[in-house]
Amino acid sequence: MPNLKRNNKLTTMKFQQAVLLTVCLAATVAMEGCAVPRTPPQFPDAASASPAGGTFVNVANLRNVKAGLNKDQLYDLIGPPQFHEWFVGNHVWNYLFDFRRGDQVVSCQYQVQFDKNMRVSATYWRDPQCAEFVREAAAPAAAATPAGNETKAAPIEQFTIEGEALFPFAKSGLDSMLPGGRAQLDAAMARIRAQADTTRIDVVGHTDRIGSDESNRALSQARAQTVKRYLVAHGIDAGRIRADGVGPAQPVSDCPPGETPAVIACLQKDRRVTISVYGRN
């Protein structure tokens, strides 16, 4: 009998805990309001952001937020929402981003809305003028070219080489380059040499979203530098080549979340090296 009473007591306690958890979850949803898209958008009180006061965002990543991204892709670009909207079912994520204007820090509320398939359908700024902070990020690149050596707005030649064609998995060295990738690079160099007025060549390495941002950026940078060394070794002026790695920051695929073999195959387009050739006006 004592054991039976003890078992009944444990069962009652577990039931009470389950009821309490259900009530707490229901209260949370009631307080946070399982957010749904509204037009015009409704923004939460900025004082309720976590972390308080907002956070500085990677502007280059923010510029890549487009309609059609799923929640995993959005998370990879700009992180989780900052207004307790992380639970399943929310169709709205809100952010409080900080930007620098001279010596001042300006905070801006940003909202992302999702459609019924949980893909980005629209984005909004509480203050429309905040969009200028994102547009301004592209200006320095255009102004960086010395006077008298301006480049066209668009490249005169552009090449994309798939990562798997160029390097084995996780490799980036010159001695590990695959024959198929070398052949594509040789064909690209022939086209580049045919351009008489080339002023700049941008080599950019890219990765997919799988793995840490730090390791992906390092791998993409190493591969871009290897491609640059290959071009220089075959007669392309090193002073005209810029090599950079952006990791997973500029995806071109539209793949579901997860890391299954099917998803990894879908992400192949993101694992690439691009070569953009610019010339005089």
PDB file of C-alpha atoms in Angstrom:
ATOM      1  CA  MET A   1       0.000   0.000   0.000  1.00  0.00           C
ATOM      2  CA  PRO A   2       2.723   2.590   0.776  1.00  0.00           C
ATOM      3  CA  ASN A   3       4.235   2.009  -2.682  1.00  0.00           C
ATOM      4  CA  LEU A   4       0.826   2.438  -4.326  1.00  0.00           C
ATOM      5  CA  LYS A   5       0.228   5.712  -2.508  1.00  0.00           C
ATOM      6  CA  ARG A   6       3.707   6.933  -3.470  1.00  0.00           C
ATOM      7  CA  ASN A   7       3.110   6.062  -7.148  1.00  0.00           C
ATOM      8  CA  ASN A   8      -0.265   7.817  -7.114  1.00  0.00           C
ATOM      9  CA  LYS A   9       1.352  10.885  -5.572  1.00  0.00           C
ATOM     10  CA  LEU A  10       4.092  10.957  -8.257  1.00  0.00           C
ATOM     11  CA  THR A  11       1.502  10.577 -11.005  1.00  0.00           C
ATOM     12  CA  THR A  12      -0.526  13.459  -9.568  1.00  0.00           C
ATOM     13  CA  MET A  13       2.582  15.662  -9.343  1.00  0.00           C
ATOM     14  CA  LYS A  14       3.569  14.937 -12.959  1.00  0.00           C
ATOM     15  CA  PHE A  15       0.022  15.731 -14.112  1.00  0.00           C
ATOM     16  CA  GLN A  16       0.063  19.015 -12.206  1.00  0.00           C
ATOM     17  CA  GLN A  17       3.441  19.934 -13.733  1.00  0.00           C
ATOM     18  CA  ALA A  18       2.150  19.175 -17.237  1.00  0.00           C
ATOM     19  CA  VAL A  19      -0.946  21.329 -16.636  1.00  0.00           C
ATOM     20  CA  LEU A  20       1.228  24.137 -15.269  1.00  0.00           C
ATOM     21  CA  LEU A  21       3.533  23.976 -18.326  1.00  0.00           C
ATOM     22  CA  THR A  22       0.529  24.096 -20.666  1.00  0.00           C
ATOM     23  CA  VAL A  23      -0.881  27.120 -18.822  1.00  0.00           C
ATOM     24  CA  CYS A  24       2.503  28.880 -18.965  1.00  0.00           C
ATOM     25  CA  LEU A  25       2.856  28.272 -22.708  1.00  0.00           C
ATOM     26  CA  ALA A  26      -0.684  29.510 -23.291  1.00  0.00           C
ATOM     27  CA  ALA A  27       0.031  32.613 -21.233  1.00  0.00           C
ATOM     28  CA  THR A  28       3.231  33.245 -23.179  1.00  0.00           C
ATOM     29  CA  VAL A  29       1.406  33.026 -26.491  1.00  0.00           C
ATOM     30  CA  ALA A  30      -1.325  35.300 -25.143  1.00  0.00           C
ATOM     31  CA  MET A  31       1.201  37.884 -23.960  1.00  0.00           C
ATOM     32  CA  GLU A  32       3.402  37.772 -27.055  1.00  0.00           C
ATOM     33  CA  GLY A  33       0.478  37.336 -29.403  1.00  0.00           C
ATOM     34  CA  CYS A  34       1.243  34.581 -31.960  1.00  0.00           C
ATOM     35  CA  ALA A  35       2.207  37.290 -34.382  1.00  0.00           C
ATOM     36  CA  VAL A  36       0.513  37.444 -37.766  1.00  0.00           C
ATOM     37  CA  PRO A  37       1.319  39.855 -40.612  1.00  0.00           C
ATOM     38  CA  ARG A  38      -0.602  43.122 -40.665  1.00  0.00           C
ATOM     39  CA  THR A  39      -0.731  45.937 -43.199  1.00  0.00           C
ATOM     40  CA  PRO A  40       0.306  48.512 -42.235  1.00  0.00           C
ATOM     41  CA  PRO A  41       2.732  46.606 -39.982  1.00  0.00           C
ATOM     42  CA  GLN A  42       2.443  46.862 -36.201  1.00  0.00           C
ATOM     43  CA  PHE A  43       5.701  47.152 -34.283  1.00  0.00           C
ATOM     44  CA  PRO A  44       6.289  46.172 -30.629  1.00  0.00           C
ATOM     45  CA  ASP A  45       7.539  48.544 -27.950  1.00  0.00           C
ATOM     46  CA  ALA A  46      11.262  49.047 -28.602  1.00  0.00           C
ATOM     47  CA  ALA A  47      11.912  48.889 -24.853  1.00  0.00           C
ATOM     48  CA  SER A  48      10.986  45.171 -24.843  1.00  0.00           C
ATOM     49  CA  ALA A  49      13.832  44.174 -27.206  1.00  0.00           C
ATOM     50  CA  SER A  50      16.347  41.559 -26.084  1.00  0.00           C
ATOM     51  CA  PRO A  51      19.155  42.460 -25.857  1.00  0.00           C
ATOM     52  CA  ALA A  52      17.942  45.799 -24.574  1.00  0.00           C
ATOM     53  CA  GLY A  53      18.870  48.753 -26.718  1.00  0.00           C
ATOM     54  CA  GLY A  54      19.303  46.747 -29.911  1.00  0.00           C
ATOM     55  CA  THR A  55      22.348  45.242 -31.596  1.00  0.00           C
ATOM     56  CA  PHE A  56      24.629  46.115 -34.507  1.00  0.00           C
ATOM     57  CA  VAL A  57      23.750  44.114 -37.608  1.00  0.00           C
ATOM     58  CA  ASN A  58      25.975  42.947 -40.473  1.00  0.00           C
ATOM     59  CA  VAL A  59      24.736  45.384 -43.137  1.00  0.00           C
ATOM     60  CA  ALA A  60      26.017  43.237 -46.015  1.00  0.00           C
ATOM     61  CA  ASN A  61      23.913  40.338 -44.718  1.00  0.00           C
ATOM     62  CA  LEU A  62      20.894  42.581 -44.185  1.00  0.00           C
ATOM     63  CA  ARG A  63      21.045  43.656 -47.818  1.00  0.00           C
ATOM     64  CA  ASN A  64      20.636  39.988 -48.793  1.00  0.00           C
ATOM     65  CA  VAL A  65      17.292  39.576 -47.014  1.00  0.00           C
ATOM     66  CA  LYS A  66      14.863  38.965 -49.873  1.00  0.00           C
ATOM     67  CA  ALA A  67      11.394  37.526 -50.392  1.00  0.00           C
ATOM     68  CA  GLY A  68      11.412  33.723 -50.538  1.00  0.00           C
ATOM     69  CA  LEU A  69      14.025  33.042 -47.827  1.00  0.00           C
ATOM     70  CA  ASN A  70      13.000  30.503 -45.201  1.00  0.00           C
ATOM     71  CA  LYS A  71      13.484  31.050 -41.474  1.00  0.00           C
ATOM     72  CA  ASP A  72      16.776  29.124 -41.325  1.00  0.00           C
ATOM     73  CA  GLN A  73      18.239  31.235 -44.123  1.00  0.00           C
ATOM     74  CA  LEU A  74      17.038  34.444 -42.450  1.00  0.00           C
ATOM     75  CA  TYR A  75      18.511  33.305 -39.125  1.00  0.00           C
ATOM     76  CA  ASP A  76      21.865  32.659 -40.810  1.00  0.00           C
ATOM     77  CA  LEU A  77      21.864  36.204 -42.215  1.00  0.00           C
ATOM     78  CA  ILE A  78      20.635  38.391 -39.333  1.00  0.00           C
ATOM     79  CA  GLY A  79      20.040  36.130 -36.332  1.00  0.00           C
ATOM     80  CA  PRO A  80      16.899  35.381 -34.305  1.00  0.00           C
ATOM     81  CA  PRO A  81      14.123  37.906 -33.633  1.00  0.00           C
ATOM     82  CA  GLN A  82      14.684  40.193 -30.668  1.00  0.00           C
ATOM     83  CA  PHE A  83      11.115  40.426 -29.347  1.00  0.00           C
ATOM     84  CA  HIS A  84      10.427  36.884 -28.011  1.00  0.00           C
ATOM     85  CA  GLU A  85       8.942  35.636 -31.291  1.00  0.00           C
ATOM     86  CA  TRP A  86      11.147  32.545 -31.582  1.00  0.00           C
ATOM     87  CA  PHE A  87       8.401  29.956 -30.931  1.00  0.00           C
ATOM     88  CA  VAL A  88       6.890  27.921 -33.775  1.00  0.00           C
ATOM     89  CA  GLY A  89       3.974  29.437 -35.664  1.00  0.00           C
ATOM     90  CA  ASN A  90       4.946  33.092 -35.682  1.00  0.00           C
ATOM     91  CA  HIS A  91       4.584  34.774 -39.066  1.00  0.00           C
ATOM     92  CA  VAL A  92       6.365  37.961 -37.917  1.00  0.00           C
ATOM     93  CA  TRP A  93       9.899  38.521 -36.615  1.00  0.00           C
ATOM     94  CA  ASN A  94      10.894  41.917 -35.203  1.00  0.00           C
ATOM     95  CA  TYR A  95      14.388  43.331 -34.742  1.00  0.00           C
ATOM     96  CA  LEU A  96      16.007  46.408 -33.202  1.00  0.00           C
ATOM     97  CA  PHE A  97      19.180  47.246 -35.122  1.00  0.00           C
ATOM     98  CA  ASP A  98      21.817  49.862 -34.313  1.00  0.00           C
ATOM     99  CA  PHE A  99      23.648  51.907 -36.941  1.00  0.00           C
ATOM    100  CA  ARG A 100      26.366  54.545 -36.690  1.00  0.00           C
ATOM    101  CA  ARG A 101      25.865  58.057 -38.037  1.00  0.00           C
ATOM    102  CA  GLY A 102      29.096  59.896 -37.321  1.00  0.00           C
ATOM    103  CA  ASP A 103      29.557  59.781 -33.530  1.00  0.00           C
ATOM    104  CA  GLN A 104      25.897  58.886 -32.942  1.00  0.00           C
ATOM    105  CA  VAL A 105      24.213  55.488 -32.685  1.00  0.00           C
ATOM    106  CA  VAL A 106      20.780  55.309 -34.288  1.00  0.00           C
ATOM    107  CA  SER A 107      18.358  52.490 -33.411  1.00  0.00           C
ATOM    108  CA  CYS A 108      15.901  51.267 -36.053  1.00  0.00           C
ATOM    109  CA  GLN A 109      13.054  48.762 -35.777  1.00  0.00           C
ATOM    110  CA  TYR A 110      12.876  46.221 -38.606  1.00  0.00           C
ATOM    111  CA  GLN A 111      10.123  43.696 -39.276  1.00  0.00           C
ATOM    112  CA  VAL A 112      10.121  40.551 -41.420  1.00  0.00           C
ATOM    113  CA  GLN A 113       6.798  38.957 -42.391  1.00  0.00           C
ATOM    114  CA  PHE A 114       6.361  35.340 -43.534  1.00  0.00           C
ATOM    115  CA  ASP A 115       3.728  33.755 -45.782  1.00  0.00           C
ATOM    116  CA  LYS A 116       1.776  30.552 -45.036  1.00  0.00           C
ATOM    117  CA  ASN A 117       4.814  28.478 -46.069  1.00  0.00           C
ATOM    118  CA  MET A 118       7.041  30.367 -43.604  1.00  0.00           C
ATOM    119  CA  ARG A 119       9.009  32.133 -46.311  1.00  0.00           C
ATOM    120  CA  VAL A 120       9.811  35.845 -46.261  1.00  0.00           C
ATOM    121  CA  SER A 121       6.990  37.748 -47.932  1.00  0.00           C
ATOM    122  CA  ALA A 122       7.764  41.361 -46.945  1.00  0.00           C
ATOM    123  CA  THR A 123      10.104  43.530 -44.835  1.00  0.00           C
ATOM    124  CA  TYR A 124       9.449  46.909 -43.218  1.00  0.00           C
ATOM    125  CA  TRP A 125      11.257  49.668 -41.341  1.00  0.00           C
ATOM    126  CA  ARG A 126       9.326  51.489 -38.617  1.00  0.00           C
ATOM    127  CA  ASP A 127      11.093  54.632 -39.770  1.00  0.00           C
ATOM    128  CA  PRO A 128      11.410  54.444 -43.590  1.00  0.00           C
ATOM    129  CA  GLN A 129      14.514  56.648 -43.422  1.00  0.00           C
ATOM    130  CA  CYS A 130      16.369  53.756 -41.753  1.00  0.00           C
ATOM    131  CA  ALA A 131      16.529  52.046 -45.156  1.00  0.00           C
ATOM    132  CA  GLU A 132      19.215  54.604 -46.058  1.00  0.00           C
ATOM    133  CA  PHE A 133      21.673  52.858 -43.733  1.00  0.00           C
ATOM    134  CA  VAL A 134      21.435  49.749 -45.907  1.00  0.00           C
ATOM    135  CA  ARG A 135      21.672  51.595 -49.219  1.00  0.00           C
ATOM    136  CA  GLU A 136      24.661  53.628 -48.033  1.00  0.00           C
ATOM    137  CA  ALA A 137      26.692  50.441 -47.516  1.00  0.00           C
ATOM    138  CA  ALA A 138      27.145  50.004 -51.275  1.00  0.00           C
ATOM    139  CA  ALA A 139      28.512  53.522 -51.823  1.00  0.00           C
ATOM    140  CA  PRO A 140      32.157  53.062 -50.647  1.00  0.00           C
ATOM    141  CA  ALA A 141      32.843  50.303 -53.174  1.00  0.00           C
ATOM    142  CA  ALA A 142      31.907  52.586 -56.069  1.00  0.00           C
ATOM    143  CA  ALA A 143      34.011  55.446 -54.707  1.00  0.00           C
ATOM    144  CA  ALA A 144      37.101  53.351 -54.009  1.00  0.00           C
ATOM    145  CA  THR A 145      38.334  53.293 -57.613  1.00  0.00           C
ATOM    146  CA  PRO A 146      40.991  55.978 -58.285  1.00  0.00           C
ATOM    147  CA  ALA A 147      40.051  58.901 -60.511  1.00  0.00           C
ATOM    148  CA  GLY A 148      40.762  58.278 -64.170  1.00  0.00           C
ATOM    149  CA  ASN A 149      40.447  54.520 -63.661  1.00  0.00           C
ATOM    150  CA  GLU A 150      36.672  54.172 -63.228  1.00  0.00           C
ATOM    151  CA  THR A 151      35.004  50.878 -63.960  1.00  0.00           C
ATOM    152  CA  LYS A 152      31.693  50.164 -65.573  1.00  0.00           C
ATOM    153  CA  ALA A 153      28.696  49.654 -63.296  1.00  0.00           C
ATOM    154  CA  ALA A 154      28.464  46.035 -64.459  1.00  0.00           C
ATOM    155  CA  PRO A 155      31.299  43.597 -65.177  1.00  0.00           C
ATOM    156  CA  ILE A 156      32.281  43.089 -68.798  1.00  0.00           C
ATOM    157  CA  GLU A 157      32.931  39.407 -68.106  1.00  0.00           C
ATOM    158  CA  GLN A 158      31.717  37.190 -65.277  1.00  0.00           C
ATOM    159  CA  PHE A 159      32.502  33.541 -64.492  1.00  0.00           C
ATOM    160  CA  THR A 160      31.129  31.168 -61.879  1.00  0.00           C
ATOM    161  CA  ILE A 161      32.980  27.969 -61.047  1.00  0.00           C
ATOM    162  CA  GLU A 162      31.331  25.401 -58.787  1.00  0.00           C
ATOM    163  CA  GLY A 163      33.322  24.617 -55.660  1.00  0.00           C
ATOM    164  CA  GLU A 164      33.170  20.847 -56.202  1.00  0.00           C
ATOM    165  CA  ALA A 165      34.628  21.256 -59.696  1.00  0.00           C
ATOM    166  CA  LEU A 166      37.508  23.348 -58.366  1.00  0.00           C
ATOM    167  CA  PHE A 167      38.480  21.774 -55.013  1.00  0.00           C
ATOM    168  CA  PRO A 168      37.901  18.529 -53.095  1.00  0.00           C
ATOM    169  CA  PHE A 169      35.771  18.766 -49.936  1.00  0.00           C
ATOM    170  CA  ALA A 170      37.236  21.254 -47.395  1.00  0.00           C
ATOM    171  CA  LYS A 171      40.376  21.799 -49.525  1.00  0.00           C
ATOM    172  CA  SER A 172      41.675  25.125 -50.815  1.00  0.00           C
ATOM    173  CA  GLY A 173      45.347  24.695 -51.776  1.00  0.00           C
ATOM    174  CA  LEU A 174      46.821  25.198 -55.227  1.00  0.00           C
ATOM    175  CA  ASP A 175      48.103  21.610 -55.267  1.00  0.00           C
ATOM    176  CA  SER A 176      44.588  20.280 -54.525  1.00  0.00           C
ATOM    177  CA  MET A 177      42.848  21.976 -57.458  1.00  0.00           C
ATOM    178  CA  LEU A 178      40.912  19.497 -59.595  1.00  0.00           C
ATOM    179  CA  PRO A 179      41.489  19.121 -63.362  1.00  0.00           C
ATOM    180  CA  GLY A 180      37.946  20.196 -64.233  1.00  0.00           C
ATOM    181  CA  GLY A 181      38.295  23.416 -62.247  1.00  0.00           C
ATOM    182  CA  ARG A 182      41.699  24.164 -63.781  1.00  0.00           C
ATOM    183  CA  ALA A 183      40.186  23.756 -67.235  1.00  0.00           C
ATOM    184  CA  GLN A 184      37.417  26.230 -66.396  1.00  0.00           C
ATOM    185  CA  LEU A 185      39.970  28.706 -65.027  1.00  0.00           C
ATOM    186  CA  ASP A 186      42.099  28.346 -68.166  1.00  0.00           C
ATOM    187  CA  ALA A 187      39.039  29.094 -70.304  1.00  0.00           C
ATOM    188  CA  ALA A 188      38.232  32.131 -68.136  1.00  0.00           C
ATOM    189  CA  MET A 189      41.815  33.435 -68.461  1.00  0.00           C
ATOM    190  CA  ALA A 190      41.619  33.188 -72.232  1.00  0.00           C
ATOM    191  CA  ARG A 191      38.521  35.373 -72.163  1.00  0.00           C
ATOM    192  CA  ILE A 192      40.149  37.813 -69.724  1.00  0.00           C
ATOM    193  CA  ARG A 193      43.255  38.214 -71.914  1.00  0.00           C
ATOM    194  CA  ALA A 194      40.980  39.036 -74.839  1.00  0.00           C
ATOM    195  CA  GLN A 195      39.819  42.154 -72.980  1.00  0.00           C
ATOM    196  CA  ALA A 196      42.218  44.975 -73.834  1.00  0.00           C
ATOM    197  CA  ASP A 197      41.006  47.476 -71.208  1.00  0.00           C
ATOM    198  CA  THR A 198      40.646  45.361 -68.067  1.00  0.00           C
ATOM    199  CA  THR A 199      40.977  47.542 -64.949  1.00  0.00           C
ATOM    200  CA  ARG A 200      40.012  45.187 -62.132  1.00  0.00           C
ATOM    201  CA  ILE A 201      39.268  41.518 -61.490  1.00  0.00           C
ATOM    202  CA  ASP A 202      37.262  40.539 -58.409  1.00  0.00           C
ATOM    203  CA  VAL A 203      37.634  36.948 -57.210  1.00  0.00           C
ATOM    204  CA  VAL A 204      35.103  36.019 -54.516  1.00  0.00           C
ATOM    205  CA  GLY A 205      34.828  32.692 -52.681  1.00  0.00           C
ATOM    206  CA  HIS A 206      31.444  31.496 -51.400  1.00  0.00           C
ATOM    207  CA  THR A 207      30.242  28.600 -49.216  1.00  0.00           C
ATOM    208  CA  ASP A 208      26.871  27.173 -48.227  1.00  0.00           C
ATOM    209  CA  ARG A 209      25.320  27.750 -44.783  1.00  0.00           C
ATOM    210  CA  ILE A 210      26.399  24.421 -43.268  1.00  0.00           C
ATOM    211  CA  GLY A 211      29.152  24.813 -40.660  1.00  0.00           C
ATOM    212  CA  SER A 212      30.232  27.805 -38.590  1.00  0.00           C
ATOM    213  CA  ASP A 213      30.418  31.263 -40.139  1.00  0.00           C
ATOM    214  CA  GLU A 214      34.062  31.564 -39.043  1.00  0.00           C
ATOM    215  CA  SER A 215      35.205  28.357 -40.737  1.00  0.00           C
ATOM    216  CA  ASN A 216      33.164  29.093 -43.866  1.00  0.00           C
ATOM    217  CA  ARG A 217      34.618  32.584 -44.212  1.00  0.00           C
ATOM    218  CA  ALA A 218      38.140  31.218 -43.773  1.00  0.00           C
ATOM    219  CA  LEU A 219      37.571  28.502 -46.393  1.00  0.00           C
ATOM    220  CA  SER A 220      36.018  30.922 -48.892  1.00  0.00           C
ATOM    221  CA  GLN A 221      38.878  33.407 -48.414  1.00  0.00           C
ATOM    222  CA  ALA A 222      41.523  30.691 -48.863  1.00  0.00           C
ATOM    223  CA  ARG A 223      39.910  29.472 -52.090  1.00  0.00           C
ATOM    224  CA  ALA A 224      39.665  33.005 -53.489  1.00  0.00           C
ATOM    225  CA  GLN A 225      43.353  33.609 -52.719  1.00  0.00           C
ATOM    226  CA  THR A 226      44.296  30.327 -54.418  1.00  0.00           C
ATOM    227  CA  VAL A 227      42.406  31.306 -57.561  1.00  0.00           C
ATOM    228  CA  LYS A 228      44.165  34.684 -57.499  1.00  0.00           C
ATOM    229  CA  ARG A 229      47.574  32.989 -57.246  1.00  0.00           C
ATOM    230  CA  TYR A 230      46.635  30.729 -60.148  1.00  0.00           C
ATOM    231  CA  LEU A 231      45.693  33.720 -62.321  1.00  0.00           C
ATOM    232  CA  VAL A 232      48.895  35.554 -61.400  1.00  0.00           C
ATOM    233  CA  ALA A 233      51.006  32.460 -62.128  1.00  0.00           C
ATOM    234  CA  HIS A 234      49.510  32.429 -65.630  1.00  0.00           C
ATOM    235  CA  GLY A 235      50.306  36.022 -66.469  1.00  0.00           C
ATOM    236  CA  ILE A 236      47.417  38.077 -65.055  1.00  0.00           C
ATOM    237  CA  ASP A 237      48.589  41.297 -63.347  1.00  0.00           C
ATOM    238  CA  ALA A 238      48.355  40.770 -59.564  1.00  0.00           C
ATOM    239  CA  GLY A 239      47.765  44.485 -58.994  1.00  0.00           C
ATOM    240  CA  ARG A 240      44.429  44.250 -60.779  1.00  0.00           C
ATOM    241  CA  ILE A 241      43.083  41.293 -58.804  1.00  0.00           C
ATOM    242  CA  ARG A 242      41.114  41.576 -55.575  1.00  0.00           C
ATOM    243  CA  ALA A 243      40.426  38.337 -53.688  1.00  0.00           C
ATOM    244  CA  ASP A 244      37.832  38.054 -50.940  1.00  0.00           C
ATOM    245  CA  GLY A 245      35.792  35.386 -49.166  1.00  0.00           C
ATOM    246  CA  VAL A 246      32.238  36.024 -47.988  1.00  0.00           C
ATOM    247  CA  GLY A 247      31.387  32.580 -46.606  1.00  0.00           C
ATOM    248  CA  PRO A 248      27.618  31.889 -46.735  1.00  0.00           C
ATOM    249  CA  ALA A 249      26.609  35.584 -46.797  1.00  0.00           C
ATOM    250  CA  GLN A 250      25.483  35.650 -50.451  1.00  0.00           C
ATOM    251  CA  PRO A 251      23.388  32.506 -51.087  1.00  0.00           C
ATOM    252  CA  VAL A 252      21.836  31.954 -54.517  1.00  0.00           C
ATOM    253  CA  SER A 253      19.991  28.700 -53.752  1.00  0.00           C
ATOM    254  CA  ASP A 254      16.477  28.315 -52.334  1.00  0.00           C
ATOM    255  CA  CYS A 255      16.701  25.135 -50.273  1.00  0.00           C
ATOM    256  CA  PRO A 256      14.749  23.747 -47.298  1.00  0.00           C
ATOM    257  CA  PRO A 257      16.298  23.708 -43.808  1.00  0.00           C
ATOM    258  CA  GLY A 258      18.352  20.808 -42.500  1.00  0.00           C
ATOM    259  CA  GLU A 259      21.501  18.983 -43.535  1.00  0.00           C
ATOM    260  CA  THR A 260      20.170  15.892 -45.301  1.00  0.00           C
ATOM    261  CA  PRO A 261      21.972  14.614 -48.433  1.00  0.00           C
ATOM    262  CA  ALA A 262      19.194  16.127 -50.548  1.00  0.00           C
ATOM    263  CA  VAL A 263      19.609  19.547 -48.896  1.00  0.00           C
ATOM    264  CA  ILE A 264      23.417  19.415 -49.242  1.00  0.00           C
ATOM    265  CA  ALA A 265      22.993  18.665 -52.949  1.00  0.00           C
ATOM    266  CA  CYS A 266      20.504  21.526 -53.253  1.00  0.00           C
ATOM    267  CA  LEU A 267      23.034  23.921 -51.686  1.00  0.00           C
ATOM    268  CA  GLN A 268      25.634  23.174 -54.363  1.00  0.00           C
ATOM    269  CA  LYS A 269      24.989  26.479 -56.158  1.00  0.00           C
ATOM    270  CA  ASP A 270      26.133  28.343 -53.037  1.00  0.00           C
ATOM    271  CA  ARG A 271      29.520  26.585 -52.998  1.00  0.00           C
ATOM    272  CA  ARG A 272      31.266  28.514 -55.758  1.00  0.00           C
ATOM    273  CA  VAL A 273      33.995  30.946 -56.795  1.00  0.00           C
ATOM    274  CA  THR A 274      33.022  33.936 -58.919  1.00  0.00           C
ATOM    275  CA  ILE A 275      35.321  36.011 -61.125  1.00  0.00           C
ATOM    276  CA  SER A 276      34.099  39.441 -62.248  1.00  0.00           C
ATOM    277  CA  VAL A 277      36.098  41.431 -64.810  1.00  0.00           C
ATOM    278  CA  TYR A 278      35.716  45.222 -65.038  1.00  0.00           C
ATOM    279  CA  GLY A 279      36.929  47.596 -67.759  1.00  0.00           C
ATOM    280  CA  ARG A 280      37.165  51.283 -68.559  1.00  0.00           C
ATOM    281  CA  ASN A 281      34.142  53.363 -69.472  1.00  0.00           C
TER     282      ASN A 281
END
